[in-house]
Short mmCIF file of C-alpha atoms in Angstrom, two decimals:
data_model
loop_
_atom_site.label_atom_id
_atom_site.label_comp_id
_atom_site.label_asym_id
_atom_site.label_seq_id
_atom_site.Cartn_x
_atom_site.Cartn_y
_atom_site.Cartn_z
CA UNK H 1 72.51 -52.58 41.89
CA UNK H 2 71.10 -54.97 39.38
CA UNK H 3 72.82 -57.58 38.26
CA UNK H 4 73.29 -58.60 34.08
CA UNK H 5 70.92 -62.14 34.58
CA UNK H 6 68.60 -59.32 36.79
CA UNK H 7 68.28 -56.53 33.86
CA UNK H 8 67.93 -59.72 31.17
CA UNK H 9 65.24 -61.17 33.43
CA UNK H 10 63.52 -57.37 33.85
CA UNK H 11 63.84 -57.10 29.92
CA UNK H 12 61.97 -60.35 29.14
CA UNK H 13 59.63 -59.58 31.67
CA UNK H 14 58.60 -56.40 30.22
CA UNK H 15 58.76 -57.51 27.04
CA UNK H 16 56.21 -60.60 27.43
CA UNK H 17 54.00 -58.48 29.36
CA UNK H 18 53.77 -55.44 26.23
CA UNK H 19 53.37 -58.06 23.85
CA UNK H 20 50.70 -59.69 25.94
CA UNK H 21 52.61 -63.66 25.91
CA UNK H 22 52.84 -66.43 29.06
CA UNK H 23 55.32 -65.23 31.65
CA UNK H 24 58.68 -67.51 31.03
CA UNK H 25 57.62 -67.82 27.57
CA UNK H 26 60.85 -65.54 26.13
CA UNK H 27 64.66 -66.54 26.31
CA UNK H 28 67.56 -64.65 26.66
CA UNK H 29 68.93 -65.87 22.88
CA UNK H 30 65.55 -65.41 21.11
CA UNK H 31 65.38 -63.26 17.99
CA UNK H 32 62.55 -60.52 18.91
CA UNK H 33 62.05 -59.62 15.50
CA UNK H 34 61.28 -63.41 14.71
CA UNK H 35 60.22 -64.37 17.79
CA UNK H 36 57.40 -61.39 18.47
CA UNK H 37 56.60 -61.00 14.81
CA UNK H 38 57.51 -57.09 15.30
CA UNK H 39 57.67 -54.38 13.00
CA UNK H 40 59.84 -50.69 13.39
CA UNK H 41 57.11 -49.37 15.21
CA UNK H 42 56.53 -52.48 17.92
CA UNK H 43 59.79 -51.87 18.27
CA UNK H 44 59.89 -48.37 19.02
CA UNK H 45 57.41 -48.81 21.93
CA UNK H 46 59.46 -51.42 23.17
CA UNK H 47 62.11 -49.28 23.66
CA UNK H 48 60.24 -46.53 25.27
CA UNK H 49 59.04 -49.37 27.70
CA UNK H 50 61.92 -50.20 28.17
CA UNK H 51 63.59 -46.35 28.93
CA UNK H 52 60.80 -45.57 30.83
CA UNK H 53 60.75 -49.20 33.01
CA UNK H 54 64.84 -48.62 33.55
CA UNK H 55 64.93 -44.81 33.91
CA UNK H 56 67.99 -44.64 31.00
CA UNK H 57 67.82 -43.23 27.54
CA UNK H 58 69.23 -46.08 25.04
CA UNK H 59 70.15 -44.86 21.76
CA UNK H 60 68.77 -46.32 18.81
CA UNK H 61 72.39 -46.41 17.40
CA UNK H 62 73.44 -48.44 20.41
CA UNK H 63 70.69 -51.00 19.41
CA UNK H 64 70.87 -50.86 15.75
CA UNK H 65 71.55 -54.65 14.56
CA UNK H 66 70.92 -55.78 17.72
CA UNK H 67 68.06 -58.72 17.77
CA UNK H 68 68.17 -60.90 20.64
CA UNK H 69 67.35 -59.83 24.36
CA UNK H 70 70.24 -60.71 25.91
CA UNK H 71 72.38 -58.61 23.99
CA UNK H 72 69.53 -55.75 24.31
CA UNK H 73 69.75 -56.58 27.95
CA UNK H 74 73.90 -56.17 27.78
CA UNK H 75 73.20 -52.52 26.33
CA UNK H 76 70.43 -51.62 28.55
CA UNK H 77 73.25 -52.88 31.30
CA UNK H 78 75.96 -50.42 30.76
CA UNK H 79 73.66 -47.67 30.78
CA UNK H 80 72.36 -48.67 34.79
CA UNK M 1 29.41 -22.53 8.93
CA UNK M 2 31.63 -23.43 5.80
CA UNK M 3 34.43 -25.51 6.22
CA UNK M 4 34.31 -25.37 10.55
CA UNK M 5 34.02 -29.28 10.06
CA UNK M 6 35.48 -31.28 6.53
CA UNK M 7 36.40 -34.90 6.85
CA UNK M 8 38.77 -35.04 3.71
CA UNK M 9 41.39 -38.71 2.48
CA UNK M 10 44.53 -38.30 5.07
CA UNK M 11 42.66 -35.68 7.73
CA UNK M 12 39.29 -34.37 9.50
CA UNK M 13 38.38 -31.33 11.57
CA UNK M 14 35.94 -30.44 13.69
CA UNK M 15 35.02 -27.58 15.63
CA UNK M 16 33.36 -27.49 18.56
CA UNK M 17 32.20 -24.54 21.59
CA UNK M 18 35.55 -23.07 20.76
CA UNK M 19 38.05 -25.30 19.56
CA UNK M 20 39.24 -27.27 16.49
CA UNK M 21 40.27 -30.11 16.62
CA UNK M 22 42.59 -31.24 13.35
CA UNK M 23 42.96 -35.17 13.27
CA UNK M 24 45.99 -36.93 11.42
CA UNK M 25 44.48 -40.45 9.85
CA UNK M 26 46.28 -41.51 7.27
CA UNK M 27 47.56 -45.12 6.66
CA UNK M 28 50.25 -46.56 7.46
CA UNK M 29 51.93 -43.77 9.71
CA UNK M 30 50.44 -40.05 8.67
CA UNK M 31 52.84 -39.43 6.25
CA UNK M 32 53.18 -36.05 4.89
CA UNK M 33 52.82 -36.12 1.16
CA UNK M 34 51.22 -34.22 -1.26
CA UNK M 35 47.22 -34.95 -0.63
CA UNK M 36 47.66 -34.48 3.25
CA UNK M 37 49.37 -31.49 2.35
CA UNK M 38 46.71 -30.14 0.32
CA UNK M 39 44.30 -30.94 2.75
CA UNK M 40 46.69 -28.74 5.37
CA UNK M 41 46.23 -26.25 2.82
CA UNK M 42 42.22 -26.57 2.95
CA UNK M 43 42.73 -26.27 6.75
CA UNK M 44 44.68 -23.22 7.27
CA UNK M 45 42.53 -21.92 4.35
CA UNK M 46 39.72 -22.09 6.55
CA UNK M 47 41.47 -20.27 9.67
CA UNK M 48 39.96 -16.72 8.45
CA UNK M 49 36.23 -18.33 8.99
CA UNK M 50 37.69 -20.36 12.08
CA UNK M 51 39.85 -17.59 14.22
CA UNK M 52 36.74 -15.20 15.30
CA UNK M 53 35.35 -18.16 16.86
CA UNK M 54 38.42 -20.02 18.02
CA UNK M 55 40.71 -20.14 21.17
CA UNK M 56 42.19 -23.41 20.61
CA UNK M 57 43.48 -25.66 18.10
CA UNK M 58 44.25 -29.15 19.20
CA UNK M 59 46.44 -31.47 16.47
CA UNK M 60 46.28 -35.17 16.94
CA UNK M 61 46.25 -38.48 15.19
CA UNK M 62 43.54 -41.59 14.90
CA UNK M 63 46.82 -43.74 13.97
CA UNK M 64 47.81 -46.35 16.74
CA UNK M 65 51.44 -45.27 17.90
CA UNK M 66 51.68 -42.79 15.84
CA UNK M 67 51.42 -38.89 15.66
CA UNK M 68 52.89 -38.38 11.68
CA UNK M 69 56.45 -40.28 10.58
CA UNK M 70 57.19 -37.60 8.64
CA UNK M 71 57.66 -36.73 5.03
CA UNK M 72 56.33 -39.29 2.37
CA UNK M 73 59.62 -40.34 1.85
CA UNK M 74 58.56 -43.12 -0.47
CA UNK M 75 56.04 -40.79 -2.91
CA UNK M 76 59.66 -38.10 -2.64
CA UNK M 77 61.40 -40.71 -4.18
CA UNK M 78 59.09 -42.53 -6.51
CA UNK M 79 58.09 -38.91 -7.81
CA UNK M 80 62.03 -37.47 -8.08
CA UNK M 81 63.23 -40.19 -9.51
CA UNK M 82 60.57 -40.46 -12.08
CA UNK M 83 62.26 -37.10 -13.31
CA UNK M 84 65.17 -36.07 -15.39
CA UNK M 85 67.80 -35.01 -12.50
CA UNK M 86 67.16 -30.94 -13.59
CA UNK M 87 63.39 -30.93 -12.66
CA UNK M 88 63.73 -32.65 -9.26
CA UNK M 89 64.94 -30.15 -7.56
CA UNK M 90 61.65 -27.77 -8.62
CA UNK M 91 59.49 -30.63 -7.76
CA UNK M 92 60.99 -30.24 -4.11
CA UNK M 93 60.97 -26.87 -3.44
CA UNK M 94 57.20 -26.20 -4.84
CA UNK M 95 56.60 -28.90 -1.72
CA UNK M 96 58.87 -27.16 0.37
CA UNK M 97 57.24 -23.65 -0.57
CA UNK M 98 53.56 -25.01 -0.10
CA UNK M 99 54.43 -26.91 3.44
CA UNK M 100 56.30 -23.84 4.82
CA UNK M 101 53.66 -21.49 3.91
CA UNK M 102 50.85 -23.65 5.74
CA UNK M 103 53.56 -24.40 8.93
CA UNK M 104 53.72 -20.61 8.86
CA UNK M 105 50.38 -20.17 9.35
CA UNK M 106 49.86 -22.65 11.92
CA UNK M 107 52.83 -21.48 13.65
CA UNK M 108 51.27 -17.90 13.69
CA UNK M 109 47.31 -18.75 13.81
CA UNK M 110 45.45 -16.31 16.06
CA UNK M 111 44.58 -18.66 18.47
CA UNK M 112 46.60 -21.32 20.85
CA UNK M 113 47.71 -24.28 18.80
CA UNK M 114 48.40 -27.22 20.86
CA UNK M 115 49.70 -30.68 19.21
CA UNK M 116 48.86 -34.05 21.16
CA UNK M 117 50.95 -36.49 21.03
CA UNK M 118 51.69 -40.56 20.74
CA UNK M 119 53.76 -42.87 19.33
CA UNK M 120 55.87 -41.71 16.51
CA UNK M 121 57.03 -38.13 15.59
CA UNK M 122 59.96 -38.22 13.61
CA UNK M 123 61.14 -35.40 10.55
CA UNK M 124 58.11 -33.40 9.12
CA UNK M 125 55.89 -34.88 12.42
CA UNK M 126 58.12 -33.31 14.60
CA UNK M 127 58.07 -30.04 12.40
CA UNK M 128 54.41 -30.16 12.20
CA UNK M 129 54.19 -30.07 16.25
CA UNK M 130 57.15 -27.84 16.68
CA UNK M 131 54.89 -25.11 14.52
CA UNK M 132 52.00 -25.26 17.54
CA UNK M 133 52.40 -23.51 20.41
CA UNK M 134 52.25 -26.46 22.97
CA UNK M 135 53.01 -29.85 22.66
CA UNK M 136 51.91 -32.50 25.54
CA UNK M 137 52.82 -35.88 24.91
CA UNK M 138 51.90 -39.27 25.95
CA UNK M 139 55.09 -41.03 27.68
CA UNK M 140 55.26 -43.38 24.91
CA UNK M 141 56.49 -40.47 22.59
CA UNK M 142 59.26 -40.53 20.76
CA UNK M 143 60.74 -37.46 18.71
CA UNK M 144 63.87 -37.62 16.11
CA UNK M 145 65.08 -36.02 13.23
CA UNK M 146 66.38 -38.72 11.06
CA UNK M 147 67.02 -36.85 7.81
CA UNK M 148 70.90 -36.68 8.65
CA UNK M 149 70.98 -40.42 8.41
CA UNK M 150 69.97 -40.10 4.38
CA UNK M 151 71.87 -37.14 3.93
CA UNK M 152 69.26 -34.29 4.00
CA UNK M 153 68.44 -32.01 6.66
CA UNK M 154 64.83 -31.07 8.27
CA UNK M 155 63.04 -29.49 5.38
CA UNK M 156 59.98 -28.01 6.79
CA UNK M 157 61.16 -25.55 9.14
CA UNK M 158 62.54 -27.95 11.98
CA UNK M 159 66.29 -26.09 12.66
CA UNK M 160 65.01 -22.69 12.60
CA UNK M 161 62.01 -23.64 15.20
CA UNK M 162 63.67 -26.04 17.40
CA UNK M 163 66.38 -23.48 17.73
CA UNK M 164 63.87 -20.84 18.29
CA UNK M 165 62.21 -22.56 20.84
CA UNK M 166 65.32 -24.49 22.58
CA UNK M 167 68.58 -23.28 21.86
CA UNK M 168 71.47 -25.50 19.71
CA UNK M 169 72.69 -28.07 22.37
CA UNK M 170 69.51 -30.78 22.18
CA UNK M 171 69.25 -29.88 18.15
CA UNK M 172 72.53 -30.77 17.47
CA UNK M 173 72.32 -34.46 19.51
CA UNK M 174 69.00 -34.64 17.21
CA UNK M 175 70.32 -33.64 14.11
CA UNK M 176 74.35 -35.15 14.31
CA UNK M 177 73.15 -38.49 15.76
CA UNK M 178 69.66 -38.93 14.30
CA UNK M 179 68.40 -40.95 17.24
CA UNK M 180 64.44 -41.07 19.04
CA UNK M 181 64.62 -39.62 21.96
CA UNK M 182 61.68 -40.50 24.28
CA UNK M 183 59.38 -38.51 25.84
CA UNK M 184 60.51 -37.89 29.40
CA UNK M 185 63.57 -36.91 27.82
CA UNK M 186 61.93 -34.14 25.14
CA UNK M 187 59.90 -32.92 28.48
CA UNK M 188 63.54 -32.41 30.08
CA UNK M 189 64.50 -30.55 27.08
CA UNK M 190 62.14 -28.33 27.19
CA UNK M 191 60.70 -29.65 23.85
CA UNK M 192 57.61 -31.30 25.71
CA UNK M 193 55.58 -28.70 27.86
CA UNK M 194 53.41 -31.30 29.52
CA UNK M 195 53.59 -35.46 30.06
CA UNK M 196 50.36 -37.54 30.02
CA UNK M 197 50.61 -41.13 30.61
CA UNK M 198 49.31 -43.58 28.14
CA UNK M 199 46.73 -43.06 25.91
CA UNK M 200 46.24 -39.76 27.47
CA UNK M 201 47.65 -36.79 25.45
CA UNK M 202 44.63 -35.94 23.99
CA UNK M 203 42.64 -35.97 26.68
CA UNK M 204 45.43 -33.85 28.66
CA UNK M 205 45.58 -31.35 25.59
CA UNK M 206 41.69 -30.93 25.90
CA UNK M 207 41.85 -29.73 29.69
CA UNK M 208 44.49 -27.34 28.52
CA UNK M 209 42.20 -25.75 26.01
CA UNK M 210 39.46 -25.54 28.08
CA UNK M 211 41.28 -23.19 30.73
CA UNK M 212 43.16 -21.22 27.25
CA UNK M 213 39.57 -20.90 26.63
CA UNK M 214 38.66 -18.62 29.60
CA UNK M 215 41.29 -15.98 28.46
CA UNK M 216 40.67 -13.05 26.87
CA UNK M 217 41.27 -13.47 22.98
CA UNK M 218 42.66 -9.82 21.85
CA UNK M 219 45.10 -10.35 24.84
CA UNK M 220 46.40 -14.24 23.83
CA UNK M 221 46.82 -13.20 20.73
CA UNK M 222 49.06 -10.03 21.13
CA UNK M 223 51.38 -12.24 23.54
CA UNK M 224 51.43 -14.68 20.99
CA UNK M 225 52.69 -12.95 18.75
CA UNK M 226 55.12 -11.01 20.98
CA UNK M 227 56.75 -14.11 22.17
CA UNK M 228 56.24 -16.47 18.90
CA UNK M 229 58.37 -14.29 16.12
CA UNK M 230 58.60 -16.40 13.27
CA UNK M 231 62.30 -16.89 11.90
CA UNK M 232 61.65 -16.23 8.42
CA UNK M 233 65.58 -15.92 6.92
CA UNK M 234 66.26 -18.81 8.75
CA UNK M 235 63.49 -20.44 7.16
CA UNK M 236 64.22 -19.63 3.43
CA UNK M 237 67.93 -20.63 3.66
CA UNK M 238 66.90 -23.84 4.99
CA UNK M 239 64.89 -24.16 1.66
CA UNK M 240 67.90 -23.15 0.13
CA UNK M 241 70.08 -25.69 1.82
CA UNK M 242 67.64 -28.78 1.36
CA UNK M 243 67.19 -28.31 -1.87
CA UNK M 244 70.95 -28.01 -2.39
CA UNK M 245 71.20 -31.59 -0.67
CA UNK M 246 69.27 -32.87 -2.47
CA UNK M 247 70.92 -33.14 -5.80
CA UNK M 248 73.38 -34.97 -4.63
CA UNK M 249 73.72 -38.93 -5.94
CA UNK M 250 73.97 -40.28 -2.44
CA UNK M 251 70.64 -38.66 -1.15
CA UNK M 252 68.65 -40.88 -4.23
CA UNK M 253 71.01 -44.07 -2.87
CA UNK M 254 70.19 -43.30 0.50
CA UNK M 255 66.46 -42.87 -0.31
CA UNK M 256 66.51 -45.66 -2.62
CA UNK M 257 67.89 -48.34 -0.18
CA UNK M 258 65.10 -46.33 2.89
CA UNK M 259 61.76 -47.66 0.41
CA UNK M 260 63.38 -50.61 -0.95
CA UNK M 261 64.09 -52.01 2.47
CA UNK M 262 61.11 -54.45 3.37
CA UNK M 263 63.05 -55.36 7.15
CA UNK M 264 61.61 -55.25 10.15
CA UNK M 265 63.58 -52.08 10.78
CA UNK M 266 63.95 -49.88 7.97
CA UNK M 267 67.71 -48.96 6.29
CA UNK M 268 68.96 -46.16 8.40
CA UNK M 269 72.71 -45.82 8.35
#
């Protein structure tokens, strides 16, 4: 069983590896959408990395609003 | 031979030992609007010189991460609002009427239609690929109907061939909540017939076509047909409905705020 630092760590992992950046270059507070430059559909695959890493299905409602990875990592969480 | 290969603004085709292959390129996300939909038109217009020749149909797109976003939601509203509020509505259906009558004859083309896809297929994408016969999909997919979220429903046949194909239960969780759902998830559904990993759909949907190929034609056909029924009531009431809708006030706000929003992520309530 993961724990919440675990998942956050997994989600900045995977995140910094899609978007090709330095490993340890992403916080847990960071704004993706400022941070990675991203647009609705960089965002999409994200997610779908991000299903498909965890094995969960994340709702887009359950992320709408959402911007920073920790929270992200919080949803992605309760789903485990 | 006329019109086996065109190379038109939004769309190619090309035929090869067999089987078409229909291409989606269209900037920024293959939306459907009115020249890709004439260009549909050119394509299904061509499926009387294509079918004696064809087993296989194979529907993809050149766009990165995407298969087709849907309906040109931005040309629906720029166009219905540049109307007096009696004439939209005949603007819409005449779209409806034309896109329905070339899904129709994609969804019954006598040969196997298979749609590859990546990335993106949301609202008239996901209507476009629900007409073929097959869909594989790269596990990057995604598949949603968002039209709920602005207050419309599927207009180009979606309910009536979603339902045909998988029963209410998943359709409803697409339609009530609007959300993507991925690709591993469509393939549990029953939506997806076959997973390819990255970058592979097409290349997956090619084998297919090559052992489709082998079959006899008179015989694919006749099962196609017997297992494929095409819902047509369904299919005019949901005209009916969408067009009904789509009078309403709220659907212009809710389309307004959609191509006004210049966010990252665009307004979706």
């Amino acid at each position: 069983m993961r724990t919440l630092d675990q998942t956050t760590q997994e989600v900045l992992d995977l995140a910094a590896e899609h978007f090709q950046l330095p490993e340890g270059s992403l916080e847990p507070r960071d704004d993706f959408f400022k941070k990675l430059g991203i647009d609705s559909l960089q965002t999409l695959e994200m997610l779908s990395r991000l299903e498909n890493h965890f094995g969960i299905e994340l709702p887009d409602y359950e992320v709408q609003g959402v911007s920073d990875f920790k929270t992200l990592a919080e949803r992605i969480h309760s789903r485990l | 031979m006329k019109m086996k290969n065109f190379v038109g603004q939004t769309l190619r085709w090309e035929w090869r030992a067999g089987i078409v292959e229909l291409t989606l390129e269209h900037e920024p996300a293959n939306e459907i609007g009115t020249v890709m939909l004439a260009e549909l038109e050119k394509f299904v217009a061509a499926f009387d010189v294509l079918a004696p020749e064809t087993s296989v149909c194979i529907i993809g797109s050149a766009r990165k991460s995407v298969f087709s976003a849907g309906a040109d939601l931005r040309e629906l509203y720029r166009g219905a609002v540049a109307l007096p509020e009696k004439e939209r509505v005949e603007g819409v259906r005449h779209f409806l009427e034309r896109i329905h009558a070339v899904l129709n004859t994609i969804d019954a083309a006598p040969f196997v239609t298979i749609a590859a896809v990546h990335g993106i297929c949301f609202g008239g994408g996901l209507e476009l690929a629900l007409s073929c016969d097959i869909i594989v999909a790269d596990k990057m997919a995604r598949f949603a109907f968002p039209e709920l979220r602005l207050g419309l429903i599927p207009g180009f046949g979606g309910i009536p061939r979603l339902k045909r194909d998988l029963g209410n239960a998943f359709l409803r969780d697409l339609l009530f909540t609007g959300r993507t759902v991925n690709a591993t998830r469509a393939h549990a559904a029953g939506l997806v017939a076959q997973l390819a990993g990255e970058g592979e759909a097409l290349h997956i949907a090619r084998s297919g076509a090559a052992q489709i190929a082998k079959f006899d034609a008179v015989t694919r056909a006749a099962a196609k047909k017997f297992i494929k029924p095409i819902p047509h009531d369904e299919l005019r009431r949901e005209i009916d409905l969408f067009c009904e809708l789509f009078t309403r006030p709220a659907v212009m706000a809710a389309l307004k705020k959609f191509v006004e929003d210049s966010g990252p992520m665009p307004y979706l309530p």
